[in-house]
Coordinates of C-alpha atoms in Angstrom, one line a residue:
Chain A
X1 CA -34.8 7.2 -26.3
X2 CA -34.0 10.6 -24.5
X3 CA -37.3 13.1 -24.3
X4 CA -39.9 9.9 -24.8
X5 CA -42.6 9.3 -22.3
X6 CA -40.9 5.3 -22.1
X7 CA -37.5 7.1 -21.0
X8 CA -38.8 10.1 -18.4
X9 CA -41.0 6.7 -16.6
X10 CA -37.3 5.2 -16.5
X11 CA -35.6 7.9 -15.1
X12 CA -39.0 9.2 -12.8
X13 CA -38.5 5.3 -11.7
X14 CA -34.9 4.7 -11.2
X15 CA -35.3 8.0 -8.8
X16 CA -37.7 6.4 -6.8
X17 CA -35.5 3.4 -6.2
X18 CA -32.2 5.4 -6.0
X19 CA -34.4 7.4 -2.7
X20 CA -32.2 5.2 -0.5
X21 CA -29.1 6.5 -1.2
X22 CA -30.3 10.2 -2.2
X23 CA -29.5 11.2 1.0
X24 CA -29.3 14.9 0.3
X25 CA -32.3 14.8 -1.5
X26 CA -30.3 15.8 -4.4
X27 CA -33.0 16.4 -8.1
X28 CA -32.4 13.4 -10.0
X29 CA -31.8 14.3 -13.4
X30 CA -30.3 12.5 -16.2
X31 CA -27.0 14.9 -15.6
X32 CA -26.9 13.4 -11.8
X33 CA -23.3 12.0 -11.3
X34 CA -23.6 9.0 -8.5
X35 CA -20.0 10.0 -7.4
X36 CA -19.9 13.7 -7.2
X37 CA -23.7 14.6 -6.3
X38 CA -25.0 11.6 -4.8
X39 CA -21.7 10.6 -2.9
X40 CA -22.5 6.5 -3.8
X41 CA -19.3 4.6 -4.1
X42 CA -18.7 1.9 -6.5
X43 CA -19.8 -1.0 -4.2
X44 CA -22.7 1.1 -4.0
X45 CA -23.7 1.3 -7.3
X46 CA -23.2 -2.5 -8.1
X47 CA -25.7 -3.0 -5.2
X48 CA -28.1 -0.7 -6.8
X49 CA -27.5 -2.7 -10.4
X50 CA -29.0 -5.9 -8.0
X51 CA -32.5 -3.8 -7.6
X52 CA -32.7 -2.9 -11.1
X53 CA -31.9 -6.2 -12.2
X54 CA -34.5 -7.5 -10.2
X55 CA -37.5 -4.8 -10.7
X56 CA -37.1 -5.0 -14.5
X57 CA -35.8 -8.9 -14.7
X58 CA -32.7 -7.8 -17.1
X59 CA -29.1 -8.9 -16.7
X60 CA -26.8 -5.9 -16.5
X61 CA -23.3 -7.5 -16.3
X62 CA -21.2 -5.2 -14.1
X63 CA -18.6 -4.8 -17.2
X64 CA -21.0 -2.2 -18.5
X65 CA -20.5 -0.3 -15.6
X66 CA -17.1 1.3 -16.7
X67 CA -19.0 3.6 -18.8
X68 CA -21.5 4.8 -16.1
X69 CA -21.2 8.2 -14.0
X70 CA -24.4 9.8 -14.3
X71 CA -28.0 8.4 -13.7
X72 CA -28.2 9.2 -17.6
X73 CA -24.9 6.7 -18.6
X74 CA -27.0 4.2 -16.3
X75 CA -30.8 4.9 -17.8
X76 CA -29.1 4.1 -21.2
X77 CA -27.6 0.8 -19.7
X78 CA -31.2 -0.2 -18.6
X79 CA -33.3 0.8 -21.3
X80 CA -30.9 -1.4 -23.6
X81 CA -30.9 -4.0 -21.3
X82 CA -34.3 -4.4 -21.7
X83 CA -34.9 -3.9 -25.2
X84 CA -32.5 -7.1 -25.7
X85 CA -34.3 -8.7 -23.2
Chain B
X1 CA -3.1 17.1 -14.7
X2 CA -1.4 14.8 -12.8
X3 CA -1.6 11.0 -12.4
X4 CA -2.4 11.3 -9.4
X5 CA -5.1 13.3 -9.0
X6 CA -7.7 10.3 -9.1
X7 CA -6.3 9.5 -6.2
X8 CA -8.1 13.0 -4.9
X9 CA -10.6 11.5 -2.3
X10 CA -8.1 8.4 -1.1
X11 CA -5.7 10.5 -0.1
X12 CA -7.5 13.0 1.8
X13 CA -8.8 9.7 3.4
X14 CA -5.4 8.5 4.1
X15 CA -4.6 11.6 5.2
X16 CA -7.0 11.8 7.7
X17 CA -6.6 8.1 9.0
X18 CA -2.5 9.1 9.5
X19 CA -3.9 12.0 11.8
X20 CA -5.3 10.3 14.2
X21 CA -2.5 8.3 15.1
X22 CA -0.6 5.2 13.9
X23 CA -0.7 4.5 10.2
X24 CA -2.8 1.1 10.2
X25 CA -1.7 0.8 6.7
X26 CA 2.1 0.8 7.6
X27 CA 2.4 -1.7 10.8
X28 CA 6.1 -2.7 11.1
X29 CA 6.5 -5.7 13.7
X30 CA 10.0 -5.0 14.4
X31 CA 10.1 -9.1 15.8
X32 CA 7.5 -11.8 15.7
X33 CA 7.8 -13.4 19.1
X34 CA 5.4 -16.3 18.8
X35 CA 2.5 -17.1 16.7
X36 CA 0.3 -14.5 18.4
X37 CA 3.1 -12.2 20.4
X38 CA 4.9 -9.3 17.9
X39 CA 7.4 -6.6 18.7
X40 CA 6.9 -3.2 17.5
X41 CA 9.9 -1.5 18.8
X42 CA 10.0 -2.7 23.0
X43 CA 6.3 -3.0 23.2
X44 CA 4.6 -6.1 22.8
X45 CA 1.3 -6.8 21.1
X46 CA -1.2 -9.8 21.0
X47 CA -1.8 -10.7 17.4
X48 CA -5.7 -10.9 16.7
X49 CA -5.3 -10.3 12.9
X50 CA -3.1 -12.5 11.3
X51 CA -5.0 -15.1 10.0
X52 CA -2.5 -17.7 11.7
X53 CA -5.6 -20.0 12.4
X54 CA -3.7 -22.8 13.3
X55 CA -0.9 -21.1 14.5
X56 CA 1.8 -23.2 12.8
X57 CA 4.3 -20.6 11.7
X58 CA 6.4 -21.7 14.6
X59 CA 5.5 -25.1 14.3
X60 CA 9.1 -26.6 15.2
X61 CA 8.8 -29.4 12.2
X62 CA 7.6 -26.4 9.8
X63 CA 10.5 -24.5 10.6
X64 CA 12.6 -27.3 9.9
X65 CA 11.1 -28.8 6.8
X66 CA 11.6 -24.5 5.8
X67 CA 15.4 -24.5 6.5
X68 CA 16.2 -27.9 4.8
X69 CA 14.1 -26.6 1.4
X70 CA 16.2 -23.9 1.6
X71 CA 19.9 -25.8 2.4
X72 CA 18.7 -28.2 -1.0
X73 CA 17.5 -25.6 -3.3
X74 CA 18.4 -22.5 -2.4
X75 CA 16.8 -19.3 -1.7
X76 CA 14.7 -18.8 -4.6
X77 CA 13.9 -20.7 -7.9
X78 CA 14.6 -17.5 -10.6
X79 CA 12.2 -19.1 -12.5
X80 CA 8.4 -19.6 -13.6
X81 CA 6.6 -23.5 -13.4
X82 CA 6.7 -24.1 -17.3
X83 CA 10.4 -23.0 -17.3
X84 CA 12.8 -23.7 -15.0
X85 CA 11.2 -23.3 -11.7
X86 CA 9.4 -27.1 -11.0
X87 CA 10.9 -28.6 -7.9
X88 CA 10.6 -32.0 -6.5
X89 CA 9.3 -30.4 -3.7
X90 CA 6.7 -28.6 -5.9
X91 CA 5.4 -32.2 -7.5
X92 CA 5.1 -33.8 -4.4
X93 CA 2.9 -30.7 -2.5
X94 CA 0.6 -30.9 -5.7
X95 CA 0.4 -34.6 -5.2
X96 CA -0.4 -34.3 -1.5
X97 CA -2.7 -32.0 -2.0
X98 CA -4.8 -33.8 -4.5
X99 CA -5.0 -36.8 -2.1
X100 CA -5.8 -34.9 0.8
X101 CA -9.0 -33.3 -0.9
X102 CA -9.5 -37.2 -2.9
X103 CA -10.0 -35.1 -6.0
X104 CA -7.7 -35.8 -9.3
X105 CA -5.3 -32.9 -9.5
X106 CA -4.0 -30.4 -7.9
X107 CA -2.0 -27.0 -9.1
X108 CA 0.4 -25.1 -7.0
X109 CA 0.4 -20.9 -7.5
X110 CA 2.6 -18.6 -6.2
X111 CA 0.1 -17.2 -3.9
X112 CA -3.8 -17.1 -3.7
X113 CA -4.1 -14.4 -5.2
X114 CA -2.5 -16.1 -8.3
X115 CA -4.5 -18.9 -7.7
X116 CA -7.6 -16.4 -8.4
X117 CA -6.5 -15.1 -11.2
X118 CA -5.0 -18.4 -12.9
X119 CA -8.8 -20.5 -12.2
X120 CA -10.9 -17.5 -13.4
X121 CA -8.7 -15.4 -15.8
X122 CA -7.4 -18.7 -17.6
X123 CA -10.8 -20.7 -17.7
X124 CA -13.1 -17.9 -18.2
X125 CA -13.0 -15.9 -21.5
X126 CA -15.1 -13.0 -23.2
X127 CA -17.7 -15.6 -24.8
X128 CA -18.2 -16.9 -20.9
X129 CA -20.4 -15.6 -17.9
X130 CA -19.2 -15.7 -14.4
X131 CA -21.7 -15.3 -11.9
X132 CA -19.6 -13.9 -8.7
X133 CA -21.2 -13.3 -5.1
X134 CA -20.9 -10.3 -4.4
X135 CA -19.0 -10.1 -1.2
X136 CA -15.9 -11.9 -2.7
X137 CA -12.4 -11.1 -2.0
X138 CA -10.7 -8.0 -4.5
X139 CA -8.6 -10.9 -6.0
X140 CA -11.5 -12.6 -7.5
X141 CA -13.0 -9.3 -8.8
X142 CA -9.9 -8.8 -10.4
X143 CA -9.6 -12.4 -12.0
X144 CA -13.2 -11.5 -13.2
X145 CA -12.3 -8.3 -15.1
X146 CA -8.9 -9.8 -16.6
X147 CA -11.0 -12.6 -18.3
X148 CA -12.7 -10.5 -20.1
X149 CA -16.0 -12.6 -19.6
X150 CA -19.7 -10.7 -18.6
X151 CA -19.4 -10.2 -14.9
X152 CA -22.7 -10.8 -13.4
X153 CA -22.5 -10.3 -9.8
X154 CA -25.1 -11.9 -7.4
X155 CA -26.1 -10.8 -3.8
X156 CA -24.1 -12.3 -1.2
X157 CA -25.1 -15.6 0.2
X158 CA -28.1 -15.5 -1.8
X159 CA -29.3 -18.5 -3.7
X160 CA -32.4 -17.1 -5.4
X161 CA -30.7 -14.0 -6.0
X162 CA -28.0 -16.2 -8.4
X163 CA -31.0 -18.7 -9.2
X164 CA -32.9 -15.6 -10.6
X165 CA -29.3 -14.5 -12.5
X166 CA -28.5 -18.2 -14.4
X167 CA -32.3 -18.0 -15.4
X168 CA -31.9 -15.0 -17.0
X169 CA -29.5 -16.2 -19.0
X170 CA -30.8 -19.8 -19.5
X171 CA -31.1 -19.7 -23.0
X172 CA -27.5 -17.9 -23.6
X173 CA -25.3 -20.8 -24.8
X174 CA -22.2 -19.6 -23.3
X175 CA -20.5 -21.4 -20.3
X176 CA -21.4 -20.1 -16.8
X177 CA -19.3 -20.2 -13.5
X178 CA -20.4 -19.3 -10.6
X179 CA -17.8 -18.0 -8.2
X180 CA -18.3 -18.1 -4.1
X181 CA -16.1 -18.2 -0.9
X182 CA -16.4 -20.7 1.8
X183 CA -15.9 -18.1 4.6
X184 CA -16.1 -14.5 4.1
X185 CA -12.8 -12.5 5.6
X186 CA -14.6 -9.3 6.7
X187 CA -17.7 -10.5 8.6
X188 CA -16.6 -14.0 9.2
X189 CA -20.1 -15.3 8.0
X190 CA -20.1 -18.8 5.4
X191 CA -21.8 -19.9 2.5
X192 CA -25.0 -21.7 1.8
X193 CA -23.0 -23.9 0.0
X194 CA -25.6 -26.7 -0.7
X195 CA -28.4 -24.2 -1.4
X196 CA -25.7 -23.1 -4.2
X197 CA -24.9 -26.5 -5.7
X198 CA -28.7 -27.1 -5.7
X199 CA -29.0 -23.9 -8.1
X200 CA -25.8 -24.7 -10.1
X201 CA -26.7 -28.0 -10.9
X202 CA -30.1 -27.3 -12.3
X203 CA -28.3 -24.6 -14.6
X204 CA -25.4 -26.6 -15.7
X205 CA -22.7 -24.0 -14.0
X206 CA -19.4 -24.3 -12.6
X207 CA -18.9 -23.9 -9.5
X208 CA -15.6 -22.4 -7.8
X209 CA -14.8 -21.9 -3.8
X210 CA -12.6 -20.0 -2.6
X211 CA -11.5 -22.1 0.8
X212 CA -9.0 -19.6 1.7
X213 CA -10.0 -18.8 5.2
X214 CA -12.0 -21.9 5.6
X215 CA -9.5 -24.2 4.4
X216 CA -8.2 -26.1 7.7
X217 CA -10.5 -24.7 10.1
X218 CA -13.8 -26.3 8.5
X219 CA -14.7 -29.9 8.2
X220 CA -13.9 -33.1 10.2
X221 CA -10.4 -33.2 7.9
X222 CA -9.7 -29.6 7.5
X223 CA -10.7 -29.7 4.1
X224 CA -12.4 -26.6 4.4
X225 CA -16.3 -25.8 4.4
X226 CA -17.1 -27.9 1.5
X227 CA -16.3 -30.7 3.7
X228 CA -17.9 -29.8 6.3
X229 CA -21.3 -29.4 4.7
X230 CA -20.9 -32.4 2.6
X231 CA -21.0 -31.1 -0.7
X232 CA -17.2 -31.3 -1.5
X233 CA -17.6 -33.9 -4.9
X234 CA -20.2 -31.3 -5.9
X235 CA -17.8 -28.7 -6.2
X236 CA -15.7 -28.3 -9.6
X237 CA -13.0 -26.4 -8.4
X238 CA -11.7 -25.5 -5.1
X239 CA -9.2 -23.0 -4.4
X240 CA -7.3 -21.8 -1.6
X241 CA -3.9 -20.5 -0.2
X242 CA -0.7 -21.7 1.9
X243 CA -0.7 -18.2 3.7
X244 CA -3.3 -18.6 6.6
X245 CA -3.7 -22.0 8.4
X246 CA -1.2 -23.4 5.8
X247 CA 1.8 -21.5 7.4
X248 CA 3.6 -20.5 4.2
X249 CA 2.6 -18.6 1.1
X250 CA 1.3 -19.6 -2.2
X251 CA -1.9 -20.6 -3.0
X252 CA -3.3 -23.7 -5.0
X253 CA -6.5 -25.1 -6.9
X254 CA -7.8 -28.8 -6.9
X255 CA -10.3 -30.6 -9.1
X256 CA -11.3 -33.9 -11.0
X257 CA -12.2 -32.0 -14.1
X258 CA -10.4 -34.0 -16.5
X259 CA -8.8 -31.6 -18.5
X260 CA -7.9 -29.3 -15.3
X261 CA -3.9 -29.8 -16.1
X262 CA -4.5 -27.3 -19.3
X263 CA -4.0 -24.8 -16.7
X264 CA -0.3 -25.2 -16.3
X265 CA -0.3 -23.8 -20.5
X266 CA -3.1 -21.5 -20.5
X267 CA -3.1 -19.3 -17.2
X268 CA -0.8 -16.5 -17.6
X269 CA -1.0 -16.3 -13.9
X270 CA 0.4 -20.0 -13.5
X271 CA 2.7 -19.4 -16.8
X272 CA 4.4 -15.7 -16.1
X273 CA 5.7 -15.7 -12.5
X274 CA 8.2 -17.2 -10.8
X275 CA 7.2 -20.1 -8.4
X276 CA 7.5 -19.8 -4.5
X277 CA 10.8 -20.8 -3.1
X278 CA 11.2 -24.3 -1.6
X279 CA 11.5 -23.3 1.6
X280 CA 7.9 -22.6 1.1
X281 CA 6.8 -25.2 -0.3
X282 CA 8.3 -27.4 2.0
X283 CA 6.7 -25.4 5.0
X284 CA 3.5 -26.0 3.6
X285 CA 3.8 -29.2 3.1
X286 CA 4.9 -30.3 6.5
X287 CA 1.9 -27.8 7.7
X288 CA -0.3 -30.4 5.7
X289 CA 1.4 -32.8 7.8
X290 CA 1.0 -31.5 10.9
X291 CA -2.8 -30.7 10.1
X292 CA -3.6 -34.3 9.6
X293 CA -1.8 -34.6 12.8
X294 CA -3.1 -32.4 15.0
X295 CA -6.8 -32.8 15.1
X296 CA -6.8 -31.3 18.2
X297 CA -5.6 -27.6 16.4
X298 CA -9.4 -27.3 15.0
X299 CA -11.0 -27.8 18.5
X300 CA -8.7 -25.2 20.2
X301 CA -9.6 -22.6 17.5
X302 CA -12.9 -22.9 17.4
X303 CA -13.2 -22.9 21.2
X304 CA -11.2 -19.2 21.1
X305 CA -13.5 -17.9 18.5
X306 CA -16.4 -18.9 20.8
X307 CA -14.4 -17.5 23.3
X308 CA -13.9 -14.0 21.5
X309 CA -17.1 -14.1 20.3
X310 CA -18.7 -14.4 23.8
X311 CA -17.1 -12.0 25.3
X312 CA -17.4 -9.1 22.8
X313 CA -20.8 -9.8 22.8
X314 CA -21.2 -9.9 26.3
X315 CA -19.4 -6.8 26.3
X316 CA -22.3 -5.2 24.4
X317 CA -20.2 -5.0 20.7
X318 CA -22.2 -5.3 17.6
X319 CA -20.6 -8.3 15.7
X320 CA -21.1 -9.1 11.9
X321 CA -21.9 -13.4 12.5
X322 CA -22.2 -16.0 14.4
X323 CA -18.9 -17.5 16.2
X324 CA -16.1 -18.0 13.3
X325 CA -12.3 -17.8 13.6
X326 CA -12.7 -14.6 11.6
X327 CA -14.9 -12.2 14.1
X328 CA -15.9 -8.7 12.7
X329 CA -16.9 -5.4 15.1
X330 CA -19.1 -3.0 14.0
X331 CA -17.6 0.2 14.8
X332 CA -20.0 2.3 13.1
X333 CA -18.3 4.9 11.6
X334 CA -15.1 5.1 9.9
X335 CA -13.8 7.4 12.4
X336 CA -14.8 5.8 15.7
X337 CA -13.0 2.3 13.6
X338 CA -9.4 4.3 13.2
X339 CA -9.5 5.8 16.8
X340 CA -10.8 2.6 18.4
X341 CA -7.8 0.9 16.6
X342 CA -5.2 2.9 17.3
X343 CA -6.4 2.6 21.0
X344 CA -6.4 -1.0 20.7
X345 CA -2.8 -1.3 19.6
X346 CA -1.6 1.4 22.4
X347 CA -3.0 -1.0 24.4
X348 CA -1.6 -4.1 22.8
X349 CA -3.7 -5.6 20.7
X350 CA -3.2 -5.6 17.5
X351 CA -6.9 -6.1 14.8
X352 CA -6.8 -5.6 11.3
X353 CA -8.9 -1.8 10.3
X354 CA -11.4 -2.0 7.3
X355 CA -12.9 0.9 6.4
X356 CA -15.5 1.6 3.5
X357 CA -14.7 2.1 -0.1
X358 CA -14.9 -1.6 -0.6
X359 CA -16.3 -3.2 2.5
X360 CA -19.9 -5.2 2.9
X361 CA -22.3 -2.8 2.8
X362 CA -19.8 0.1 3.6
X363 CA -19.7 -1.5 7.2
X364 CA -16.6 0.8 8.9
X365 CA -15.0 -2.9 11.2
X366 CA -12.3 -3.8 13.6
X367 CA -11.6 -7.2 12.1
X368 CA -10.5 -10.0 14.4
X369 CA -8.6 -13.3 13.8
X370 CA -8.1 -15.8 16.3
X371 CA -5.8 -18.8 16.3
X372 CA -5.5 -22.1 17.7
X373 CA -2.0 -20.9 19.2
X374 CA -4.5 -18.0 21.1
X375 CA -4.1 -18.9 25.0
X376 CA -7.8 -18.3 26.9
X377 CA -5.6 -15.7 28.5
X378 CA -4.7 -13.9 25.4
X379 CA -8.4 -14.1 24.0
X380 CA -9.9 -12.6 27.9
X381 CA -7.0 -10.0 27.8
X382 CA -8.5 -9.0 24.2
X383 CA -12.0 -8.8 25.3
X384 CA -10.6 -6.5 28.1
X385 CA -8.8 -4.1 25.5
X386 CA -11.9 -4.0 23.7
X387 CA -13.7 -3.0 26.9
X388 CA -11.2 -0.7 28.6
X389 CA -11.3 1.0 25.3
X390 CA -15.0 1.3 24.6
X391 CA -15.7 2.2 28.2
X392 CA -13.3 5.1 27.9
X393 CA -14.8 6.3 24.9
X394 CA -18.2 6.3 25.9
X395 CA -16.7 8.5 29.1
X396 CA -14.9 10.8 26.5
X397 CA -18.2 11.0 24.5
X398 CA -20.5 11.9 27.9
X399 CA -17.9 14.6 28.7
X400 CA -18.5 16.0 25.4

């Protein structure tokens, strides 16, 4: 998935929708860690799983979030979210 | 390494809350005077965060029915329900309880937190979905992740948002519950409750409420927000606790699903820990009594959170909802919160602090409870705190 045109319009979209809480303006990049760099606490980041759920109609049960620090971990999540969908 | 150290950014939190003054986190009351007067060493402080809606703690007949639980069996029980720790006393609450809410059974927990876990942990497994608002309390959450079902959380108060979930997952065989509190502790707002029956209904969920802080204050019998909005045979399972307007601690769940009793043998929550004392049970049993007879209790509170609603919003404070016994002030910032409290309480008022991780929308609040026991007096020389305090900050903040 990583390096295909499908998975840079994922990541160059999950950017856009993660502009909210970028509030350093920090380069998103599949290395981004939502903690460390973009400051977002967990609560955060299950209100961010709402949007996506919503943009890409996909259910992304927040079990799955235990494996998620960077934008990458989450970009995985969503793209096979949406494959099963 | 060190256990600790993921404990990194907490502490330095804590650490910073501690150095501007009192530790909210470690409030002693070295005497509780009255349902709403404590002692912390000689000074006295109005309680406005206790969740004593109804104020019957000191209830003279609840303070009896307590001591003569104690005098005929003992302190404690030393043991769990499905050993040796089922009282009379224990039978009969469950019993009362069931025919107060008209529903088939009821089960008694050793708090509400218990009560979370035993409902969701022991009915909810990993071939199950639960379908949780997302503004529930940490105790839910927790009953969520120890099922091991898929978590799908919904946003709060939002019946499309869950509508929009169960479709999702329409086709999925597995069984869905959808979980939801009556009112919220933080904000003090309530739940669409009808609007979330409509959408559980046409998906063949479950639906569970959390009554906790509703439970006693809502609906023309106290039943709790269900009640009041009608919609209380629609609901599978209620939940809710003996440690607000219930007076005691311990926390129970009632339903006429008919094979609701499996509980008692397959939560671990219900099955592993000892049950509450007597003296508990029978002070939350003659609180039931004294709810059914006092009427009167639920007009007095919900006159004093009109009250305290008024006149922090008259006094120009950014509140979280309408008028609820449960009244949330924007502070802002988590630092203006922690200052602003520990003005408060020099003053003599004590509020609870919540402070982001973990609150609505990382909202930094000075959470109010009222109670019925509140006097007008008590609630105006609140708003006044609030104002004295705010008015010298804003002087503080000019001089700056």
């Amino acid at each position: 998935m990583v390096g295909t045109a499908a998975h840079d319009e994922l990541m160059g979209e999950l950017a856009g929708m993660l502009a909210l809480l970028n509030k350093g303006g920090v380069v998103i990049t599949r290395a981004t860690d939502f903690n460390a760099d973009l400051n977002v606490d967990s609560v955060a980041v299950m209100d961010f799983v709402l949007e996506v759920e919503d943009t890409y109609d996909i259910t992304i049960p927040i079990n799955l979030l235990s494996e998620v620090t960077t934008v990458g971990d989450f970009a995985d999540v969503v793209a096979r979210a949406r494959a099963n969908n | 390494m060190d256990l600790f150290d993921k404990f990194k950014p907490i502490a330095e939190a804590y650490a910073g809350l501690r150095a501007s003054g009192a530790d909210p986190f470690k409030v002693a009351f070295d005497r509780i005077v009255s349902p709403t007067v404590g002692m912390i060493g000689n000074s006295e402080v109005v309680l406005a965060g206790t969740n004593n809606y109804l104020g019957l703690t000191f209830d003279p007949n609840v303070i009896a029915a307590a001591q003569k639980g104690a005098a005929e069996f003992g302190a404690g029980t030393t043991g769990s329900r499905i050993a040796n720790g089922t009282y009379g006393p224990h039978k009969l609450l469950e019993e009362e309880l069931a025919a107060h809410f008209g529903l088939d059974q009821a089960i008694v927990f050793t708090t509400g937190y218990q009560a979370n876990l035993a409902v969701v942990a022991g009915l909810a497994g990993p071939q199950d979905v639960v379908f949780i608002d997302a503004d529930c309390h940490a105790s839910i959450y927790d009953a969520c992740k120890l099922s091991g079902a898929q978590i799908v959380r919904f946003a709060h108060n939002d019946p499309a948002s869950l509508d929009r979930r169960l479709s999702r997952l329409d086709r999925d065989a597995s069984n869905k519950m959808v979980i939801t509190e009556g009112l919220y502790s933080m904000f003090g707002d309530v739940a669409p409750l009808a609007e979330f029956i409509e959408v559980k209904n046409r998906h063949n969920a479950y639906l569970v409420v959390d009554e906790a802080h509703s439970f006693g204050v809502f609906g023309p019998n106290g039943l709790g927000l269900a009640e009041a909005e009608g919609v209380l045979a629609d609901c599978d399972i209620l939940v809710g606790t003996f440690s607000k307007s219930l007076a005691g601690i311990g926390g129970f769940a009632a339903s006429s699903l008919p094979q609701f009793d499996l509980l008692r043998v397959a939560a671990r929550a219900y099955m592993f820990t000892a049950s509450s004392s007597a003296a508990s049970i029978e002070a939350t049993r003659a609180a039931l009594r004294e709810i059914k007879a006092q009427p009167e209790l639920r007009d007095k509170i919900w006159a004093n959170a009109k009250r305290l609603h008024a006149g922090l919003a008259g006094a120009g404070f950014k509140l979280c909802a309408s008028p609820s016994p449960v009244i949330g002030v924007d502070m802002g910032d988590p630092g203006k919160a922690a200052a602003f409290w520990n003005a408060l309480l020099a003053e003599g008022v004590y509020v609870n602090l919540a402070i982001p991780p973990g609150t609505p929308n990382s909202t930094s609040l000075l959470r109010c409870s009222v109670s019925a026991a509140h006097t007008p007096d008590q609630i105006d020389f609140i708003v006044d705190c609030f104002t004295a305090v705010a008015t010298r900050f804003a002087a503080s903040d000019a001089a700056e």
